[in-house]
PDB file of C-alpha atoms and ligand atoms in Angstrom:
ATOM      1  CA  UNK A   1     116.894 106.121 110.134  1.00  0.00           C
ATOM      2  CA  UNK A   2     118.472 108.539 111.937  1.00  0.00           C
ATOM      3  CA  UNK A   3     117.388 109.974 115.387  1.00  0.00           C
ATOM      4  CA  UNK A   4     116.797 113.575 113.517  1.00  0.00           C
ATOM      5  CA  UNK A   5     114.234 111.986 111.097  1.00  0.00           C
ATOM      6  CA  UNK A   6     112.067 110.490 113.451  1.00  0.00           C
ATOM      7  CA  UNK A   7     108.509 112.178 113.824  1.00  0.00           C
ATOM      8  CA  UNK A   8     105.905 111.880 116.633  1.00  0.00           C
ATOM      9  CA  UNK A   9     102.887 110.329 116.090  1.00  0.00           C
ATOM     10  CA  UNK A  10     101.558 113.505 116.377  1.00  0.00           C
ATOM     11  CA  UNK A  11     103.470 115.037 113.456  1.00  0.00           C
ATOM     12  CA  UNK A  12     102.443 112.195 111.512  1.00  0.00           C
ATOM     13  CA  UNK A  13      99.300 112.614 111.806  1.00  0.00           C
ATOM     14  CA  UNK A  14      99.407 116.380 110.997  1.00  0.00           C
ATOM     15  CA  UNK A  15     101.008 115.554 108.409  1.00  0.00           C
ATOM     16  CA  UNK A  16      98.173 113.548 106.551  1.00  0.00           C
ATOM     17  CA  UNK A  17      95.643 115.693 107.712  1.00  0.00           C
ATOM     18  CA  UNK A  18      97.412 118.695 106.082  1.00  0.00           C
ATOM     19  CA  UNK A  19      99.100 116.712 103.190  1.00  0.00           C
ATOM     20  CA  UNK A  20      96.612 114.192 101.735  1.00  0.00           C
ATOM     21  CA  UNK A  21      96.847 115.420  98.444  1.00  0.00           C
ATOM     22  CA  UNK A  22      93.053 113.758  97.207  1.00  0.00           C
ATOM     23  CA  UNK A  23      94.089 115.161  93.442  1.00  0.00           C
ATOM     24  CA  UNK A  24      97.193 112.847  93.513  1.00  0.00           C
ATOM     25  CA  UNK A  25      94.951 109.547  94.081  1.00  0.00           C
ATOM     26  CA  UNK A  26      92.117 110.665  91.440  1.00  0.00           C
ATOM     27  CA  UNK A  27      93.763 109.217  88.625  1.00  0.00           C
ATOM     28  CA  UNK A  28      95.948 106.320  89.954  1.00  0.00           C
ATOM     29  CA  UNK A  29      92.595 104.023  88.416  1.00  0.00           C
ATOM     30  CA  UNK A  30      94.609 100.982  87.429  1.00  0.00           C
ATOM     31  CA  UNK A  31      95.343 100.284  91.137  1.00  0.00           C
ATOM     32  CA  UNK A  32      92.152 100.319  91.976  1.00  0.00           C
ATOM     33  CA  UNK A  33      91.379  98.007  89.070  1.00  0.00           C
ATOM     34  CA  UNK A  34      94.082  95.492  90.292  1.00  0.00           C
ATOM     35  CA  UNK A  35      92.944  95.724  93.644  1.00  0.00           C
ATOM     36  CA  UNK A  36      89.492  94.895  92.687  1.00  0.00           C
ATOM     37  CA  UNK A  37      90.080  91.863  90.811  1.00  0.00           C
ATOM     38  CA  UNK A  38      91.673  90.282  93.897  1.00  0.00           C
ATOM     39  CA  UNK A  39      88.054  91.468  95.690  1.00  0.00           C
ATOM     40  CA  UNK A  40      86.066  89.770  93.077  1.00  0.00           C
ATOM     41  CA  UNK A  41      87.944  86.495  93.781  1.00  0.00           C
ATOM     42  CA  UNK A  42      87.421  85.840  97.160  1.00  0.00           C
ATOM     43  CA  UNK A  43      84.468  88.221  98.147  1.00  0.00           C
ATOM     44  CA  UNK A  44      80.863  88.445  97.384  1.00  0.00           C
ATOM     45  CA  UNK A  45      78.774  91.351  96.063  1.00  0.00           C
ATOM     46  CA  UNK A  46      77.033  91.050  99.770  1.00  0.00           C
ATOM     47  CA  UNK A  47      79.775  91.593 101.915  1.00  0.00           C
ATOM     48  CA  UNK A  48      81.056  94.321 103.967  1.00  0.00           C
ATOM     49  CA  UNK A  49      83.990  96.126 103.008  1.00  0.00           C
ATOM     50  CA  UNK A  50      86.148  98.665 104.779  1.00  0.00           C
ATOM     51  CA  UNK A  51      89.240 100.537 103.236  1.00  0.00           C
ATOM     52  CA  UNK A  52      91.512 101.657 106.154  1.00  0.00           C
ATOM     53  CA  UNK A  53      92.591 105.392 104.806  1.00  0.00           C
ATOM     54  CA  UNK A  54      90.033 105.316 101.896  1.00  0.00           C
ATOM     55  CA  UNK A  55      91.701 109.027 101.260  1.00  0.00           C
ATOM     56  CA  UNK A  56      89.611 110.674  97.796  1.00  0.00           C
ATOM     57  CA  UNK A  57      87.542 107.084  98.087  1.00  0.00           C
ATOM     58  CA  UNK A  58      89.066 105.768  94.627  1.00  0.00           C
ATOM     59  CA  UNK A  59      89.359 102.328  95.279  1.00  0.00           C
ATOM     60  CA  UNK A  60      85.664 102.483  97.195  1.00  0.00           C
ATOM     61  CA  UNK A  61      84.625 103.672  94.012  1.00  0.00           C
ATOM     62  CA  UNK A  62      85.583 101.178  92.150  1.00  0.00           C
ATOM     63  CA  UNK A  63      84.061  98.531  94.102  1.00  0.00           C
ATOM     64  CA  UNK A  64      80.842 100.620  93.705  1.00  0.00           C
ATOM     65  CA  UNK A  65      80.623 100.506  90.210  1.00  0.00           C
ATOM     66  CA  UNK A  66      81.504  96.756  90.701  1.00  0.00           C
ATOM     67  CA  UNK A  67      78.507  95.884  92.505  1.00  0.00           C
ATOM     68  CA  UNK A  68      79.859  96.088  95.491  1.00  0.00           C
ATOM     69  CA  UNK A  69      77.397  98.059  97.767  1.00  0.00           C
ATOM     70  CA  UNK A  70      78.249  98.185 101.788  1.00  0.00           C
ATOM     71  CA  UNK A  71      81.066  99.676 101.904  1.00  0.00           C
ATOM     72  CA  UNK A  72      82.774 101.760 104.659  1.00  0.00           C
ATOM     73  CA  UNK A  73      86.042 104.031 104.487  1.00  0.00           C
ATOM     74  CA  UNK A  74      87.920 105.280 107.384  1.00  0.00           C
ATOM     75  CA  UNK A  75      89.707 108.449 106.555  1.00  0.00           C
ATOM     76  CA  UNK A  76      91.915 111.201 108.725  1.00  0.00           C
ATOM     77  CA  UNK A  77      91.777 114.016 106.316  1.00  0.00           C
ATOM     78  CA  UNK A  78      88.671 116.199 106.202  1.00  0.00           C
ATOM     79  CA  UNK A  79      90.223 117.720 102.535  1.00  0.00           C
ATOM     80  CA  UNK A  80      90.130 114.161 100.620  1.00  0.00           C
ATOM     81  CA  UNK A  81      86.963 113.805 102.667  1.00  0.00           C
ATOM     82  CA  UNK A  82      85.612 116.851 100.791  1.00  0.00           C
ATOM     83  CA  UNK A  83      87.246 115.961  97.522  1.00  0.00           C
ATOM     84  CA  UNK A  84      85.536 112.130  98.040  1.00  0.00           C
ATOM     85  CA  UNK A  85      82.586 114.046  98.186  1.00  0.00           C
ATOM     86  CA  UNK A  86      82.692 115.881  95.667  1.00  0.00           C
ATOM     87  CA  UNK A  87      84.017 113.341  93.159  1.00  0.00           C
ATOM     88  CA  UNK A  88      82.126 110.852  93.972  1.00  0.00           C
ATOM     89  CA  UNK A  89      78.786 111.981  95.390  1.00  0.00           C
ATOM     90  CA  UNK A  90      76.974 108.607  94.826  1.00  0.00           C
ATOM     91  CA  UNK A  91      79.330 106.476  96.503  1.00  0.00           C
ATOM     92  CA  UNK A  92      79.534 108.951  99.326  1.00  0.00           C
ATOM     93  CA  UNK A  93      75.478 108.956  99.284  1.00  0.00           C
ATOM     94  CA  UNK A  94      75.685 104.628  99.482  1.00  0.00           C
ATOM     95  CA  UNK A  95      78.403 104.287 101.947  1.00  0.00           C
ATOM     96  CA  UNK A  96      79.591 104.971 105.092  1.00  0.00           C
ATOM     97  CA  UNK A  97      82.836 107.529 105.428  1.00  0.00           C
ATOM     98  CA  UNK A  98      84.290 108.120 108.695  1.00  0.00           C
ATOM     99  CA  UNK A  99      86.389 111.297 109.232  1.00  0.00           C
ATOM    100  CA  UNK A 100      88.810 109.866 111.936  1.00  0.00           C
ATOM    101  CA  UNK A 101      92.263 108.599 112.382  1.00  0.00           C
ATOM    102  CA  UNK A 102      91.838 104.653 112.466  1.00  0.00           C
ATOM    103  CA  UNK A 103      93.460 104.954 116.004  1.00  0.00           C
ATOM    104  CA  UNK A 104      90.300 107.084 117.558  1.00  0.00           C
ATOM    105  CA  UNK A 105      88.067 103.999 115.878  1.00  0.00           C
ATOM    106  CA  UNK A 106      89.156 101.250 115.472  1.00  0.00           C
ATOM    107  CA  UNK A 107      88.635 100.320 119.149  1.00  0.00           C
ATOM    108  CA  UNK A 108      84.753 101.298 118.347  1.00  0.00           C
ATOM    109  CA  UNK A 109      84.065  98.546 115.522  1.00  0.00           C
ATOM    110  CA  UNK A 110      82.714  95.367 116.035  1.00  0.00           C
ATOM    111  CA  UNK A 111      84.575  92.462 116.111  1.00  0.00           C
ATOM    112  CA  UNK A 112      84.378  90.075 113.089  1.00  0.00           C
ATOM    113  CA  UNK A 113      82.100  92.784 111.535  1.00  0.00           C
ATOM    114  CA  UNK A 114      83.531  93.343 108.276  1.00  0.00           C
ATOM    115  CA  UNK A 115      83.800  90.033 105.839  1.00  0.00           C
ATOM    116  CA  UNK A 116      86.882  92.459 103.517  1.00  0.00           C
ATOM    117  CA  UNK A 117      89.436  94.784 105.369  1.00  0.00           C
ATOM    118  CA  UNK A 118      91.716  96.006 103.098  1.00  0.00           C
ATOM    119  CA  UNK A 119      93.960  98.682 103.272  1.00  0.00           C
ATOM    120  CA  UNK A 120      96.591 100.192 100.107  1.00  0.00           C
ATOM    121  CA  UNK A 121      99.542 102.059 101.057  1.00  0.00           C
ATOM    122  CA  UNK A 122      98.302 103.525 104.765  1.00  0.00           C
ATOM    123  CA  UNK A 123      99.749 100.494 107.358  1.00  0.00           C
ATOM    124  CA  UNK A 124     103.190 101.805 105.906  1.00  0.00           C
ATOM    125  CA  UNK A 125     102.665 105.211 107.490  1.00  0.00           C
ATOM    126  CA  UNK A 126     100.906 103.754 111.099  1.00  0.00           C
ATOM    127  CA  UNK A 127     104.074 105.174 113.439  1.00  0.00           C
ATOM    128  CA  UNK A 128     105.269 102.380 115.595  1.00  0.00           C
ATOM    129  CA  UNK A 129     103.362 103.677 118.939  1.00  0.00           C
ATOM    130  CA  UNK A 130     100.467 102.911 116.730  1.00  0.00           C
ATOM    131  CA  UNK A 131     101.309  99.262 116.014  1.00  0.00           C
ATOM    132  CA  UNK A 132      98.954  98.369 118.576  1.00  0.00           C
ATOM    133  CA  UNK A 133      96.104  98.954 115.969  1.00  0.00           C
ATOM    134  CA  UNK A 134      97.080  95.566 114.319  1.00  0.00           C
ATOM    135  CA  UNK A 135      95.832  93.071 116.023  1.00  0.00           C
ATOM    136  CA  UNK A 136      92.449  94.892 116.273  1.00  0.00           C
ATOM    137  CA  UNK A 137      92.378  95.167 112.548  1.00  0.00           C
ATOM    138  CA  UNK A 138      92.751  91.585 112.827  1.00  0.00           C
ATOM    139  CA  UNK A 139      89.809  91.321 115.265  1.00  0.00           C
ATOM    140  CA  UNK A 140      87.410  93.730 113.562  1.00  0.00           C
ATOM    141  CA  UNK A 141      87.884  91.476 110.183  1.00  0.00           C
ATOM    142  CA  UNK A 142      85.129  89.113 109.809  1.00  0.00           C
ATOM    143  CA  UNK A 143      86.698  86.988 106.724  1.00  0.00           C
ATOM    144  CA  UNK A 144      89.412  88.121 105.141  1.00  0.00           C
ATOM    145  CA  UNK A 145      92.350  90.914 105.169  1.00  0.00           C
ATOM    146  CA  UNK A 146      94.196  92.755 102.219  1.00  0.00           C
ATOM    147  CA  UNK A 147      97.082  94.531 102.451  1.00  0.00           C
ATOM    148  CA  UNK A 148      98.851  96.480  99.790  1.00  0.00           C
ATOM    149  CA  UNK A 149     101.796  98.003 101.406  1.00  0.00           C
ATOM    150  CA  UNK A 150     105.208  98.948 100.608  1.00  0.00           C
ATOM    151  CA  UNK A 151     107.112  96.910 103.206  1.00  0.00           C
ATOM    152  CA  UNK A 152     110.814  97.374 102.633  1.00  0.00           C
ATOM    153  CA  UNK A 153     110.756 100.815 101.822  1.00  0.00           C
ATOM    154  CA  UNK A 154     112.086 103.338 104.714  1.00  0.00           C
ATOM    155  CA  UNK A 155     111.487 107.225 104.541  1.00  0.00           C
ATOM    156  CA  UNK A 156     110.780 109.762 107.789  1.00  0.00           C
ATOM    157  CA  UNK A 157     107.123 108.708 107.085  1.00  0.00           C
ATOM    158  CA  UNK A 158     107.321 105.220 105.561  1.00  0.00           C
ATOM    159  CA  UNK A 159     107.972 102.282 108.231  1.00  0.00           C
ATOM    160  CA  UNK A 160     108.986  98.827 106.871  1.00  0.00           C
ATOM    161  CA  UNK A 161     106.970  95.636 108.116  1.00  0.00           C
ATOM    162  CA  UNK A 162     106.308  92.388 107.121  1.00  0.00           C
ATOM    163  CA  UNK A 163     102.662  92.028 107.506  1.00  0.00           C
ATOM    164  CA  UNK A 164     102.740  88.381 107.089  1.00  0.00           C
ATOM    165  CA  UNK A 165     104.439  87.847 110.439  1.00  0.00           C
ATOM    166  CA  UNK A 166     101.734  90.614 112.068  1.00  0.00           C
ATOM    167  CA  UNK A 167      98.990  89.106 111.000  1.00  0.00           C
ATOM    168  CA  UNK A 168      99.701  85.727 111.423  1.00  0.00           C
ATOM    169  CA  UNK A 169     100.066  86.280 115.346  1.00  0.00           C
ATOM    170  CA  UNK A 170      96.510  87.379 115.618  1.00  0.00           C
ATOM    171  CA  UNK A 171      94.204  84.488 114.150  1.00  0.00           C
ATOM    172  CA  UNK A 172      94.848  85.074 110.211  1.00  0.00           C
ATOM    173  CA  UNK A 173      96.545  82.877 107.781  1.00  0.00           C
ATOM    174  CA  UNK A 174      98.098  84.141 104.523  1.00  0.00           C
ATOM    175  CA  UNK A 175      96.484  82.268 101.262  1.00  0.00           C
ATOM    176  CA  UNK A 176      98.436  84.631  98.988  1.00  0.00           C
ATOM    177  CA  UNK A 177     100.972  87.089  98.152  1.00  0.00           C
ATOM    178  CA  UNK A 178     101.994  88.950  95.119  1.00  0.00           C
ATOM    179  CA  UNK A 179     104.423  91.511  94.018  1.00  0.00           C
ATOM    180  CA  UNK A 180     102.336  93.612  92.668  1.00  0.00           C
ATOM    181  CA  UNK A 181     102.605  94.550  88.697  1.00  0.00           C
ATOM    182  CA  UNK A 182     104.372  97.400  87.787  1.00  0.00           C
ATOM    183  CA  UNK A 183     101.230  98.466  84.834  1.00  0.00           C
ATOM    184  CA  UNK A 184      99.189  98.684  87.739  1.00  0.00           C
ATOM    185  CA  UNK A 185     101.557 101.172  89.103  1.00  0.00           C
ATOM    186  CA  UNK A 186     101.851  99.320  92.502  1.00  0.00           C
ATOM    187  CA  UNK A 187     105.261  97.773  91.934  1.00  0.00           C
ATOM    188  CA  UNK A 188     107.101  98.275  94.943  1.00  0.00           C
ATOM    189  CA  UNK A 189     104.693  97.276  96.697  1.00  0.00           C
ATOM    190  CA  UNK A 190     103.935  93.552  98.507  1.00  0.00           C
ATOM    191  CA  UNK A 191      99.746  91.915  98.178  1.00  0.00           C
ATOM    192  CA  UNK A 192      98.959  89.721 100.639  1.00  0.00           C
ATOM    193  CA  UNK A 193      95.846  87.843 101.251  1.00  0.00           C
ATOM    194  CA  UNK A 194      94.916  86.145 104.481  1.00  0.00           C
ATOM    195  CA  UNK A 195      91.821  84.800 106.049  1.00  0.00           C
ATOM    196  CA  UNK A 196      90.250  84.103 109.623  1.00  0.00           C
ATOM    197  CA  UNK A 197      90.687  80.709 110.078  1.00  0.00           C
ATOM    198  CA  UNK A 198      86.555  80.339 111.111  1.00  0.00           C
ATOM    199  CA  UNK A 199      84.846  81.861 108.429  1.00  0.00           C
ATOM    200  CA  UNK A 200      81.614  84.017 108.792  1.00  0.00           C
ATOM    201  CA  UNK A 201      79.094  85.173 106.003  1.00  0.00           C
ATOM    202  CA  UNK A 202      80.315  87.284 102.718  1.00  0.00           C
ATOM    203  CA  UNK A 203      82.541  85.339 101.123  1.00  0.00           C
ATOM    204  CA  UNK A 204      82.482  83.018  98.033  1.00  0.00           C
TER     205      UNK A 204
HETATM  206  C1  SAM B   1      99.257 107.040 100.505  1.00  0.00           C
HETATM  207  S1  SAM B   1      97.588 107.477 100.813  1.00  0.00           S
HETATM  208  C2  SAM B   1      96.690 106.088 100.081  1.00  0.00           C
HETATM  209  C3  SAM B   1      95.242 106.403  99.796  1.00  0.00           C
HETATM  210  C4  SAM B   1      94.378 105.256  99.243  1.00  0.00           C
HETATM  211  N1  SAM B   1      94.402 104.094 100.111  1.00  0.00           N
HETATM  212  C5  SAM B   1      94.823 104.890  97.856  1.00  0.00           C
HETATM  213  O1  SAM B   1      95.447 103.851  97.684  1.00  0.00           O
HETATM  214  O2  SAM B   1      94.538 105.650  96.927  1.00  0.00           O
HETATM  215  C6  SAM B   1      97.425 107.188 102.577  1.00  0.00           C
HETATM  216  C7  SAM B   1      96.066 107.618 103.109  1.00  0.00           C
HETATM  217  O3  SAM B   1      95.917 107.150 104.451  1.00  0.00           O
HETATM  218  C8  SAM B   1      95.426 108.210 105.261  1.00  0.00           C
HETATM  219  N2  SAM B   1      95.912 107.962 106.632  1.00  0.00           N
HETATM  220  C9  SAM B   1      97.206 107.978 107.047  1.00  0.00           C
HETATM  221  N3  SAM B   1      97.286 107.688 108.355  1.00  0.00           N
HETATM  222  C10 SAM B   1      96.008 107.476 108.777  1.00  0.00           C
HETATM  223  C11 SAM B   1      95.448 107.146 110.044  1.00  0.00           C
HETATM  224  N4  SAM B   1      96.225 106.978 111.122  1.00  0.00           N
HETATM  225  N5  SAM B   1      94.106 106.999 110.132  1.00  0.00           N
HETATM  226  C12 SAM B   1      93.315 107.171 109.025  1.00  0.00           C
HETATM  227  N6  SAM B   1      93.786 107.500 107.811  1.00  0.00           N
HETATM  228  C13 SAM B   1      95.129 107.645 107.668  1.00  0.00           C
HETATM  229  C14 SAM B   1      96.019 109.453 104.631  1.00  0.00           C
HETATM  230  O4  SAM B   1      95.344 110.634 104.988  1.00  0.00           O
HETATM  231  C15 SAM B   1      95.908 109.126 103.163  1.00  0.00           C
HETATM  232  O5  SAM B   1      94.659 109.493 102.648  1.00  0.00           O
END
C-alpha cells in the first residue's frame, strides 16, 4: 500500500463512526445464518456471547431468536447503535450493547468472561497501532474464539492477517477453518475456530 493511502487510527475510526452504513448489514441474513450454525456446534444456549463490532446487531439477532440469550455487542457507531435499536428492540431490551470502540474496552472486560467471542469482518479494519487488542481478545475469551475475516484482502481500510498465527501466540488453538461459502455471501472470507486450551463453563 502506498505511503499516500495510509490512514491514522484516528481517521479510521472516524471513518466507522461516520460510515457504518446499519442499512447495508440489515439484509445480509444468510451470514448470520452460517455463522450461527458454527455457534450451535460448539456452544450452549447458556453461554456468553460477545460480537466485537456487532454494527445494526444482525448476527446478535440471530442468536436471539436461536435461543441464545446473554449476549453482548461492542459497537463504535452510535447510528447502527440507533438503527440496532430500532430494528431490533427486543434483542436490544435482552442484551447488553456497548457504544465504544473495542480499544476504549476491551482493557475493562474480565478475563475468561465470555465462553463465545466472535467477531465477522471488524479485526480486518483494527489499524496496526491497534494490534495490541489481540491478545486481550484472547484473554477476555473464556472458551472459544470465531473469526470471520477477510485476511488477504488489502484496501486503505482493510489490513491482511492471518489470525491463526495471532491467536495461537496467546493461549488458543485452532480446531477449524473454513473458506467460507459463497451462498452465504461470505466467500472471500477465512472461518476459523479456536479454543482455550483449559476450558471453563458454556460449552457443549
Ligand atoms: C464491516 S462491518 C461488519 C458488521 C457486522 N459484524 C456484520 O457482520 O454484519 C464492521 C463493523 O465494525 C465496527 N467497528 C470497526 N472498528 C471498530 C472498533 N475499533 N471498535 C468497535 N467497532 C468497530 C464498524 O462500525 C462496523 O459496524
Amino acid at each position: 500500500m502506498s505511503k499516500k493511502n495510509k490512514k491514522t487510527l484516528q481517521e479510521i475510526h472516524d471513518y466507522w463512526v461516520h460510515q457504518s452504513q446499519p442499512d447495508h448489514y440489515i439484509d445480509k441474513v444468510k451470514r448470520s445464518e452460517f455463522l450461527t450454525e458454527y455457534v450451535k456446534k460448539y456452544i450452549l444456549k447458556t453461554g456468553k456471547i460477545l460480537e466485537i463490532g456487532c454494527n445494526v446487531g444482525r448476527n446478535l439477532n440471530h442468536l436471539y431468536e436461536n435461543g441464545f440469550k446473554q449476549l453482548t455487542g461492542i459497537e463504535i457507531s452510535e447510528n447502527a447503535i440507533t438503527a440496532l435499536k430500532k430494528t431490533y428492540p427486543l434483542l436490544e431490551k435482552n442484551s447488553e450493547i456497548i457504544h465504544s470502540s473495542i480499544e476504549e474496552t476491551i482493557k475493562q472486560l474480565p478475563t475468561h468472561h465470555f465462553d463465545l467471542v466472535f467477531t465477522m469482518a471488524v479485526l480486518e479494519h483494527i489499524h496496526p497501532d491497534s494490534e495490541w487488542i489481540f491478545e486481550d481478545i484472547a484473554r477476555i475469551t473464556g472458551s472459544y474464539l470465531i473469526t470471520i475475516e477477510a485476511e488477504k484482502a488489502e484496501h486503505w481500510r482493510l489490513y491482511p492477517r492471518n489470525y491463526k498465527n495471532i491467536f495461537e501466540k496467546y493461549g488458543l488453538q485452532q480446531v477449524e477453518e473454513n473458506r467460507c461459502d459463497k451462498e452465504s455471501g461470505l466467500g472471500a472470507y477465512t472461518l476459523r475456530i479456536f479454543k482455550r486450551q483449559s476450558n471453563m463453563g458454556g460449552e457443549l
